[in-house]
Amino acid sequence: MSSSHSTQAKLAVVILAAGQGTRMKSQLPKMLHEVAGRPLLEHVINAAKALNPEKIVVVTGHGADQIEHHFANANVVFARQHEQLGTAHAFRMAQPVLEGFDGEIVVLYGDTPLMRAQTLRGALEFHRSKQAGMTVITSELENPKGYGRILRDANGEVVRIVEHKSATEAQKLIKEWNSGMYVFSSKAFTLALSIGNDNTAKEFYLTDILERYRQAGDKALAFKIKDAAELEGANDRLQLAQADTVLRNRIREHWMIEGVTLHDPNSIYIDDTVTLEPDVIIEPGVILKGLTTIGRDSIIGAYSVISDSILANNVTVKPHTVLENVTMHQGSDAGPFARLRGGAILERDVHVGNFVEIKNSRLEQGTKAGHLAYLGDARIGAESNIGAGTITANYDGINKHHTDIGRGVFIGSNSTIIAPRVIGDGAFVAGGSTISDDVPEGAIAIARGKQRNIEGWAEKYWRKALELVKPGKMKVIRVWLEGKD
Ligand code: UD1
Ligand code: CA
């Protein structure tokens, strides 16, 4: 079959993910534990997708409802394994879903987030070029404790995989171990049917398929890779942390190669879900999470935390800023110490300074909120100025209300705007006002106690009073009064 040598050959991937993962000691199914911002299983699904298979079947068991719900839109199909009777049994659960499929089948585990797509491609090419019946992906470890050992013959073909539990002392010295990842020819399901559980663990071992292939006259080969870590599962929190470290290193290297500057790279955490453009500069201690994208020439200041946000080109985020679900257009800047969240939108050239919190608000082009403000559920028109200490009082204890501020508006410092309120274009609000009525276009609103000055007050009240208090107290007024004598 010449087609079996081309990349167009039919392919399906079966991911075994029904195991319990007891060592996580968690309520959360093991496959949903995250490394570099994605669940373990998602990394494996992504590697599988890179092979362009016709179908990806995920075999679920423990935590199946949660896992299937999480990956409902991942373009994979599920097969349930109600009892965890072993890897061959798990594999067989995928058969009904692949009824009538005629092509190669790649088997993966759901808990190996470090497996690279390029390694899988390598295994597949190897399998095809050698015309093997099955290919097992292997690696070497000084002491592959717990893993199945690879027994080869003089030609290098694999004759058996022996589980650690069943291995003789001599076999235990073998360094080459079975990753549990395979490329199978299409007869795998038929061959797997005859696998029994006649072993010490009373489990159906998928490794037993190897002898079935050989009995059928097919070659069983091993594709041995250098980096054992790629094949290892994350079974407890320690291994989870180790996998996270490896993945985050890969992600940093990837973005640096793509033209992103990272200052002190190891201090920067970038989720696998983040997208960066060339000439982005990231300072130490930054954390980028979720579906965040950052455009060209943007600078992210030290110790900022950004999640699920879209930053255009030329955006500046100054140190210690926290952004969550935010859109920043070209030329806008925020921070230091700003907190933007819940759908905040900064249009072009908007400036947001220190200790400003913005929630679910749109600041239109060129608007400035330089210091100490809370803007919630508001629109602020273009080229407006929000004074220090301005607050949109958006919550009445039951409902949230909207504030609409027009373009070219000047809000004086320390004003409170009690929503719902409309402030017209070009209007002014005098500093310290509490705005409880709308302000018409072009008007100035002054809403504060009127100032009274009481002449001679200091002299009248303080000259006598100071005779009663200790010298040294109220020094300022004493000095002033003495100057008058
Ligand atoms: C298996 C291999 C062993 C190999 C090792 C690598 C067999 C018999 N042994 O060991 O040679 O070195 O993997 O890690 O295959 N799973 C199910 N349903 C089950 C059992 C397992 O879905 O009934 C899934 C688990 O979720 C996991 C994977 O299969 O993703 C491997 O299971 P695990 O029990 O860790 O592997 P072993 O059988 O110990
Ligand atoms: Ca097992």
Coordinates of C-alpha atoms and ligand atoms in Angstrom, one line a residue:
M1 CA 0.0 0.0 0.0
S2 CA 1.8 3.1 -1.2
S3 CA -0.6 5.4 0.6
S4 CA 0.6 4.1 4.0
H5 CA 3.9 6.0 3.4
S6 CA 2.3 9.3 2.8
T7 CA 1.1 11.7 5.5
Q8 CA -2.4 11.4 4.0
A9 CA -2.7 7.9 5.5
K10 CA -5.7 7.4 7.8
L11 CA -5.0 7.8 11.4
A12 CA -6.9 7.6 14.7
V13 CA -5.7 8.4 18.2
V14 CA -6.8 6.7 21.3
I15 CA -6.0 8.4 24.6
L16 CA -6.3 6.2 27.7
A17 CA -7.5 8.5 30.5
A18 CA -9.7 6.3 32.8
G19 CA -7.3 5.8 35.6
Q20 CA -7.9 7.2 39.0
G21 CA -4.7 9.1 39.9
T22 CA -4.9 8.4 43.6
R23 CA -1.5 10.0 44.3
M24 CA -2.8 13.4 43.4
K25 CA -5.0 13.1 46.6
S26 CA -7.5 15.4 45.0
Q27 CA -11.2 15.9 44.4
L28 CA -10.4 16.9 40.9
P29 CA -9.8 14.1 38.4
K30 CA -6.1 13.7 37.6
M31 CA -6.5 14.5 33.9
L32 CA -7.9 18.0 34.8
H33 CA -4.9 19.0 36.9
E34 CA -3.2 21.9 35.1
V35 CA 0.4 22.4 33.9
A36 CA 1.3 25.7 32.2
G37 CA -2.3 26.8 32.2
R38 CA -3.9 23.7 30.6
P39 CA -5.2 20.4 32.0
L40 CA -2.9 17.5 31.5
L41 CA -5.3 15.9 29.1
E42 CA -5.5 19.0 27.0
H43 CA -1.7 18.9 26.3
V44 CA -2.1 15.3 25.1
I45 CA -5.1 16.2 22.9
N46 CA -3.2 19.1 21.4
A47 CA -0.2 16.8 20.5
A48 CA -2.7 14.3 19.0
K49 CA -4.4 17.1 17.0
A50 CA -1.0 18.1 15.5
L51 CA -1.0 14.6 13.7
N52 CA -4.3 15.5 11.9
P53 CA -6.1 12.3 12.8
E54 CA -9.5 11.4 11.6
K55 CA -10.7 10.9 15.1
I56 CA -9.4 11.3 18.6
V57 CA -11.0 8.9 21.1
V58 CA -10.6 9.6 24.8
V59 CA -11.3 6.6 27.1
T60 CA -12.7 7.9 30.4
G61 CA -13.6 6.3 33.6
H62 CA -12.7 8.0 36.9
G63 CA -14.2 11.5 36.8
A64 CA -15.7 10.8 33.4
D65 CA -18.5 13.2 33.7
Q66 CA -16.3 16.1 34.7
I67 CA -13.7 15.3 32.0
E68 CA -16.3 14.8 29.3
H69 CA -18.0 18.1 30.3
H70 CA -14.7 20.0 30.3
F71 CA -13.7 18.7 26.8
A72 CA -17.2 18.8 25.3
N73 CA -16.1 21.2 22.6
A74 CA -12.6 19.8 22.1
N75 CA -13.5 17.9 18.9
V76 CA -12.9 14.5 20.5
V77 CA -15.1 11.5 21.1
F78 CA -15.4 9.7 24.4
A79 CA -15.6 6.0 25.2
R80 CA -16.4 5.0 28.7
Q81 CA -14.5 2.3 30.6
H82 CA -16.7 1.6 33.6
E83 CA -14.3 -0.6 35.4
Q84 CA -10.5 -0.1 35.2
L85 CA -9.5 -3.6 34.3
G86 CA -6.2 -2.7 32.6
T87 CA -4.8 -0.9 29.6
A88 CA -5.9 -3.6 27.0
H89 CA -9.4 -3.4 28.4
A90 CA -9.3 0.4 28.2
F91 CA -8.1 0.3 24.6
R92 CA -10.9 -2.1 23.6
M93 CA -13.5 0.5 24.8
A94 CA -12.5 2.6 21.8
Q95 CA -13.4 0.0 19.3
P96 CA -17.2 0.8 18.9
V97 CA -16.4 4.4 18.3
L98 CA -13.9 3.5 15.6
E99 CA -16.1 0.8 14.0
G100 CA -15.2 0.6 10.3
F101 CA -12.1 2.7 10.7
D102 CA -9.2 1.3 8.7
G103 CA -5.9 2.9 9.4
E104 CA -3.2 3.3 11.9
I105 CA -4.0 3.8 15.6
V106 CA -1.8 5.8 17.9
V107 CA -2.3 5.1 21.6
L108 CA -1.4 7.8 24.2
Y109 CA -2.0 8.3 27.9
G110 CA -3.9 11.3 29.1
D111 CA -1.4 12.3 31.8
T112 CA 1.8 12.8 29.8
P113 CA 1.8 16.6 29.1
L114 CA 5.5 16.7 27.9
M115 CA 5.0 14.5 24.9
R116 CA 5.9 16.6 21.8
A117 CA 3.9 16.3 18.6
Q118 CA 7.2 16.1 16.6
T119 CA 8.1 13.0 18.6
L120 CA 4.8 11.4 17.7
R121 CA 5.3 12.3 14.1
G122 CA 8.8 10.8 14.2
A123 CA 7.3 7.5 15.7
L124 CA 4.7 7.4 13.0
E125 CA 7.2 8.0 10.1
F126 CA 9.4 5.3 11.7
H127 CA 6.5 2.9 11.9
R128 CA 5.5 3.5 8.3
S129 CA 9.0 3.4 6.8
K130 CA 9.8 0.1 8.6
Q131 CA 6.4 -1.3 7.7
A132 CA 6.0 -2.5 11.3
G133 CA 2.9 -4.1 12.7
M134 CA 3.3 -2.1 15.9
T135 CA 5.8 0.4 17.2
V136 CA 6.3 1.1 20.9
I137 CA 7.8 4.4 22.0
T138 CA 10.5 3.8 24.5
S139 CA 13.4 5.5 26.3
E140 CA 16.1 4.6 28.7
L141 CA 16.4 5.3 32.4
E142 CA 19.1 4.2 34.8
N143 CA 16.4 2.5 36.9
P144 CA 13.0 2.4 35.2
K145 CA 11.3 1.2 38.3
G146 CA 7.6 0.3 37.9
Y147 CA 7.7 0.4 34.2
G148 CA 7.5 -2.4 31.6
R149 CA 10.9 -3.5 30.3
I150 CA 11.6 -3.9 26.5
L151 CA 13.0 -7.2 25.5
R152 CA 14.7 -7.1 22.1
D153 CA 16.2 -9.9 19.9
A154 CA 19.5 -9.7 18.1
N155 CA 18.0 -7.8 15.2
G156 CA 16.6 -5.1 17.5
E157 CA 13.0 -6.2 17.1
V158 CA 11.0 -6.3 20.3
V159 CA 10.0 -9.7 21.4
R160 CA 8.2 -8.9 24.6
I161 CA 7.3 -6.2 27.1
V162 CA 7.6 -7.5 30.7
E163 CA 5.9 -5.6 33.5
H164 CA 8.1 -4.7 36.4
K165 CA 6.0 -6.8 38.7
S166 CA 6.6 -9.9 36.6
A167 CA 10.2 -9.2 35.6
T168 CA 13.1 -11.5 36.7
E169 CA 16.1 -9.8 38.4
A170 CA 18.0 -10.0 35.1
Q171 CA 15.1 -8.3 33.2
K172 CA 14.9 -5.6 35.9
L173 CA 18.4 -4.5 34.8
I174 CA 17.1 -3.6 31.4
K175 CA 17.1 0.2 31.0
E176 CA 14.8 0.5 28.1
W177 CA 11.2 1.0 29.3
N178 CA 7.8 1.0 27.8
S179 CA 6.1 4.4 27.6
G180 CA 2.7 2.8 26.9
M181 CA 2.5 4.9 23.8
Y182 CA 2.2 2.9 20.6
V183 CA 1.5 3.0 16.9
F184 CA -0.6 0.1 15.8
S185 CA -1.7 -1.2 12.4
S186 CA -5.5 -1.4 12.0
K187 CA -5.7 -5.0 13.2
A188 CA -5.0 -3.9 16.8
F189 CA -8.6 -4.1 17.9
T190 CA -9.0 -7.7 16.6
L191 CA -5.7 -8.7 18.2
A192 CA -6.6 -7.0 21.5
L193 CA -9.8 -9.1 21.8
S194 CA -7.7 -12.2 22.6
I195 CA -5.8 -10.6 25.4
G196 CA -6.6 -12.2 28.7
N197 CA -5.9 -11.2 32.3
D198 CA -4.0 -14.3 33.3
N199 CA -1.3 -12.5 35.3
T200 CA -0.5 -11.6 38.9
A201 CA -2.4 -8.3 38.7
K202 CA -5.4 -9.9 37.0
E203 CA -5.3 -7.0 34.6
F204 CA -5.7 -7.0 30.8
Y205 CA -2.3 -5.9 29.6
L206 CA -2.1 -4.0 26.3
T207 CA 1.6 -4.9 26.3
D208 CA 0.5 -8.5 25.5
I209 CA -0.6 -7.3 22.1
L210 CA 3.0 -7.4 21.0
E211 CA 3.2 -11.2 20.9
R212 CA -0.1 -11.3 19.0
Y213 CA 1.4 -9.1 16.3
R214 CA 4.4 -11.4 16.1
Q215 CA 2.2 -14.5 15.9
A216 CA 0.4 -12.8 13.0
G217 CA 3.8 -12.4 11.3
D218 CA 4.2 -8.7 11.8
K219 CA 7.2 -6.9 13.1
A220 CA 7.1 -5.2 16.5
L221 CA 9.6 -2.4 16.7
A222 CA 10.7 0.2 19.3
F223 CA 11.1 3.9 18.6
K224 CA 13.6 5.0 21.3
I225 CA 13.8 8.6 22.2
K226 CA 16.5 10.4 24.2
D227 CA 14.4 12.5 26.5
A228 CA 12.7 10.1 29.0
A229 CA 10.8 13.0 30.6
E230 CA 8.7 13.4 27.5
L231 CA 7.2 10.0 28.1
E232 CA 6.6 10.2 31.9
G233 CA 3.2 10.8 33.4
A234 CA 2.4 13.3 36.1
N235 CA 1.1 11.1 38.9
D236 CA 1.5 13.3 42.0
R237 CA 1.9 17.0 42.8
L238 CA 5.7 16.7 42.6
Q239 CA 5.6 15.3 39.1
L240 CA 3.0 17.9 38.2
A241 CA 5.3 20.7 39.4
Q242 CA 8.2 19.2 37.5
A243 CA 6.2 18.9 34.3
D244 CA 5.1 22.5 34.8
T245 CA 8.7 23.7 35.1
V246 CA 9.7 21.9 31.9
L247 CA 6.7 23.2 29.9
R248 CA 7.2 26.8 31.1
N249 CA 10.8 26.6 30.1
R250 CA 9.8 25.4 26.6
I251 CA 7.2 28.2 26.4
R252 CA 9.8 30.9 27.3
E253 CA 12.3 29.5 24.8
H254 CA 9.6 29.5 22.1
W255 CA 8.7 33.1 22.6
M256 CA 12.3 34.3 22.9
I257 CA 13.0 32.5 19.6
E258 CA 9.9 34.3 18.2
G259 CA 11.4 37.7 19.0
V260 CA 10.0 38.4 22.5
T261 CA 12.4 39.9 25.1
L262 CA 12.2 38.4 28.5
H263 CA 14.2 40.0 31.3
D264 CA 15.2 37.3 33.8
P265 CA 13.2 34.7 31.9
N266 CA 12.9 32.2 34.7
S267 CA 11.0 34.7 36.8
I268 CA 8.3 35.0 34.1
Y269 CA 5.3 32.6 33.9
I270 CA 3.6 32.4 30.5
D271 CA 0.7 29.9 30.1
D272 CA 0.6 27.7 27.1
T273 CA -2.6 29.5 26.0
V274 CA -0.9 33.0 25.7
T275 CA 0.1 34.5 22.3
L276 CA 2.8 37.2 22.0
E277 CA 4.1 39.2 19.1
P278 CA 7.7 40.1 18.3
D279 CA 9.3 43.0 20.1
V280 CA 7.1 42.6 23.1
I281 CA 9.3 43.3 26.2
I282 CA 8.4 41.6 29.5
E283 CA 10.0 42.6 32.7
P284 CA 10.8 40.3 35.6
G285 CA 8.1 38.6 37.7
V286 CA 5.3 39.0 35.2
I287 CA 2.6 36.3 35.0
L288 CA 0.6 35.9 31.8
K289 CA -2.5 33.7 32.0
G290 CA -5.4 32.3 30.0
L291 CA -6.4 33.6 26.6
T292 CA -4.1 36.6 26.7
T293 CA -2.6 38.1 23.6
I294 CA 0.0 41.0 23.5
G295 CA 0.8 42.9 20.3
R296 CA 4.1 44.2 18.9
D297 CA 6.2 46.8 20.8
S298 CA 4.2 46.5 24.0
I299 CA 6.0 46.6 27.4
I300 CA 4.8 44.7 30.4
G301 CA 6.2 46.1 33.6
A302 CA 7.6 44.1 36.4
Y303 CA 5.3 41.9 38.6
S304 CA 2.2 42.6 36.6
V305 CA -0.4 39.8 36.4
I306 CA -2.4 39.6 33.2
S307 CA -5.2 37.1 32.5
D308 CA -7.6 36.7 29.6
S309 CA -6.8 40.1 28.1
I310 CA -6.1 41.5 24.7
L311 CA -3.4 44.1 24.4
A312 CA -2.8 45.7 21.0
N313 CA 0.4 47.0 19.7
N314 CA 2.4 49.6 21.6
V315 CA 0.6 49.2 24.9
T316 CA 2.4 50.0 28.1
V317 CA 1.6 48.2 31.3
K318 CA 3.6 49.6 34.2
P319 CA 4.8 47.5 37.2
H320 CA 2.5 45.9 39.6
T321 CA -0.6 46.1 37.5
V322 CA -3.4 43.5 37.5
L323 CA -5.5 43.0 34.3
E324 CA -8.3 40.5 34.1
N325 CA -10.5 40.3 31.0
V326 CA -9.4 43.6 29.7
T327 CA -8.9 45.1 26.2
M328 CA -6.2 47.7 25.7
H329 CA -6.0 49.4 22.3
Q330 CA -2.9 50.7 20.6
G331 CA -0.9 53.4 22.6
S332 CA -2.9 53.0 25.8
D333 CA -1.1 52.6 29.1
A334 CA -2.0 51.5 32.6
G335 CA -0.3 51.5 36.0
P336 CA 1.8 51.3 38.0
F337 CA -0.5 49.7 40.5
A338 CA -3.6 49.8 38.4
R339 CA -6.4 47.1 38.6
L340 CA -8.5 46.6 35.5
R341 CA -11.1 43.9 35.2
G342 CA -14.5 42.5 34.1
G343 CA -14.5 43.8 30.6
A344 CA -12.6 47.1 31.0
I345 CA -11.8 48.6 27.5
L346 CA -9.2 51.2 27.0
E347 CA -9.4 52.7 23.5
R348 CA -6.4 54.3 21.8
D349 CA -4.0 56.4 23.8
V350 CA -6.0 56.2 27.0
H351 CA -3.9 56.8 30.1
V352 CA -4.7 55.0 33.4
G353 CA -2.4 55.8 36.3
N354 CA -1.7 54.5 39.7
F355 CA -4.3 53.1 42.1
V356 CA -7.1 53.3 39.5
E357 CA -9.6 50.5 39.4
I358 CA -11.7 50.0 36.3
K359 CA -14.5 47.4 35.9
N360 CA -16.8 46.9 33.0
S361 CA -16.2 50.3 31.6
R362 CA -15.1 51.8 28.3
L363 CA -12.7 54.7 28.2
E364 CA -12.8 56.2 24.8
Q365 CA -9.8 57.5 22.8
G366 CA -7.4 59.8 24.6
T367 CA -9.2 59.8 28.0
K368 CA -7.1 60.1 31.2
A369 CA -7.7 58.7 34.7
G370 CA -4.3 59.5 36.2
H371 CA -4.7 58.6 39.9
L372 CA -6.9 57.0 42.6
A373 CA -10.2 56.4 40.9
Y374 CA -12.9 53.8 40.7
L375 CA -14.8 53.6 37.4
G376 CA -17.4 50.8 37.3
D377 CA -20.2 50.2 34.7
A378 CA -19.3 53.5 32.9
R379 CA -18.6 54.9 29.5
I380 CA -16.3 57.8 29.4
G381 CA -16.2 59.7 26.1
A382 CA -13.0 60.7 24.2
E383 CA -10.5 63.2 25.5
S384 CA -12.1 63.5 28.9
N385 CA -10.2 63.9 32.2
I386 CA -11.1 62.0 35.3
G387 CA -9.6 63.7 38.4
A388 CA -7.9 62.0 41.2
G389 CA -10.2 60.3 43.6
T390 CA -13.3 60.2 41.3
I391 CA -15.7 57.4 42.1
T392 CA -18.7 56.2 40.1
A393 CA -21.0 55.0 42.8
N394 CA -22.5 52.2 40.7
Y395 CA -24.1 50.0 43.3
D396 CA -27.2 50.9 45.4
G397 CA -27.0 47.8 47.5
I398 CA -29.2 45.8 45.1
N399 CA -28.5 46.8 41.5
K400 CA -25.6 48.1 39.5
H401 CA -26.2 51.3 37.5
H402 CA -24.5 52.8 34.5
T403 CA -22.7 56.1 34.3
D404 CA -22.4 57.8 31.0
I405 CA -19.8 60.6 30.7
G406 CA -19.5 62.4 27.4
R407 CA -16.5 63.5 25.4
G408 CA -14.2 66.3 26.5
V409 CA -15.6 66.2 30.0
F410 CA -13.6 67.4 33.0
I411 CA -14.3 65.7 36.3
G412 CA -12.6 67.5 39.2
S413 CA -10.8 65.6 41.9
N414 CA -12.6 63.7 44.6
S415 CA -16.0 63.7 42.9
T416 CA -18.6 61.0 43.5
I417 CA -21.1 60.3 40.7
I418 CA -24.1 58.5 41.9
A419 CA -25.3 56.3 39.1
P420 CA -27.4 56.1 37.0
R421 CA -26.2 59.5 35.7
V422 CA -25.5 61.2 32.4
I423 CA -22.8 63.9 32.1
G424 CA -23.1 65.7 28.8
D425 CA -20.3 66.4 26.3
G426 CA -17.9 69.2 27.3
A427 CA -19.4 69.5 30.9
F428 CA -17.4 70.2 34.0
V429 CA -17.8 68.8 37.5
A430 CA -16.2 70.9 40.2
G431 CA -13.8 69.1 42.5
G432 CA -15.3 67.5 45.6
S433 CA -18.8 67.3 44.1
T434 CA -21.4 64.6 44.8
I435 CA -23.3 64.4 41.6
S436 CA -26.8 63.2 42.1
D437 CA -28.4 64.8 39.0
D438 CA -27.5 64.7 35.4
V439 CA -25.2 67.4 34.1
P440 CA -26.2 69.0 30.8
E441 CA -23.7 69.5 27.9
G442 CA -21.3 72.3 28.5
A443 CA -22.5 73.0 32.1
I444 CA -20.5 73.0 35.3
A445 CA -21.9 71.2 38.2
I446 CA -20.8 72.3 41.7
A447 CA -22.4 70.0 44.3
R448 CA -20.7 70.5 47.7
G449 CA -21.1 72.6 50.8
K450 CA -20.6 76.3 50.0
Q451 CA -17.4 77.7 51.6
R452 CA -17.7 80.3 54.4
N453 CA -14.7 82.1 55.8
I454 CA -15.1 83.5 59.3
E455 CA -12.8 86.5 59.8
G456 CA -10.8 86.8 63.1
W457 CA -11.7 83.3 64.2
A458 CA -8.2 82.2 65.1
E459 CA -7.4 85.2 67.3
K460 CA -10.8 85.1 69.0
Y461 CA -10.8 81.4 69.9
W462 CA -7.2 80.5 70.3
R463 CA -5.5 83.3 72.3
K464 CA -7.3 82.3 75.5
A465 CA -7.2 78.6 74.8
L466 CA -3.4 78.6 74.4
E467 CA -2.9 79.9 77.9
L468 CA -4.4 76.6 79.2
V469 CA -2.3 74.2 77.1
K470 CA 1.3 73.2 77.5
P471 CA 3.9 75.3 75.7
G472 CA 5.0 73.5 72.6
K473 CA 1.5 72.2 71.8
M474 CA -0.2 74.0 68.8
K475 CA 3.1 75.5 67.8
V476 CA 1.9 76.8 64.5
I477 CA -0.9 79.0 65.8
R478 CA 1.2 80.2 68.7
V479 CA 3.8 81.4 66.3
W480 CA 1.2 83.1 64.2
L481 CA -0.4 84.8 67.2
E482 CA 3.0 85.9 68.6
G483 CA 3.8 87.5 65.3
K484 CA 0.7 89.6 65.7
D485 CA 1.7 91.0 69.1
Ligands
UD1_1 C1 1.6 0.7 31.7 C2 2.3 -0.4 30.9 C3 3.8 -0.4 31.3 C4 4.4 1.0 31.0 C5 3.6 2.0 31.7 C6 4.1 3.4 31.4 C7 0.6 -2.1 30.6 C8 0.2 -3.5 31.1 N1 1.7 -1.7 31.2 O1 1.7 0.4 33.1 O2 4.4 -1.4 30.5 O3 5.7 1.0 31.4 O4 2.2 1.9 31.4 O5 3.4 4.3 32.2 O6 0.0 -1.5 29.8 N2 -5.7 3.3 32.1 C9 -7.1 3.2 31.8 N3 -7.8 2.1 32.2 C10 -7.2 1.1 32.9 C11 -5.9 1.2 33.2 C12 -5.1 2.3 32.8 O7 -7.6 4.1 31.1 O8 -8.0 0.2 33.2 C13 -4.9 4.4 31.7 C14 -4.5 5.3 32.9 O9 -5.4 6.3 33.1 C15 -3.2 5.8 32.4 C16 -2.7 4.7 31.5 O10 -3.8 3.9 31.1 O11 -3.3 7.0 31.6 C17 -1.6 3.8 32.1 O12 -2.1 3.2 33.3 P1 -1.1 2.9 34.5 O13 -1.9 2.1 35.5 O14 -0.4 4.0 34.9 O15 0.0 2.0 33.7 P2 0.5 0.5 34.1 O16 -0.6 -0.5 33.7 O17 1.0 0.5 35.5
CA2 CA -2.0 -0.2 36.6

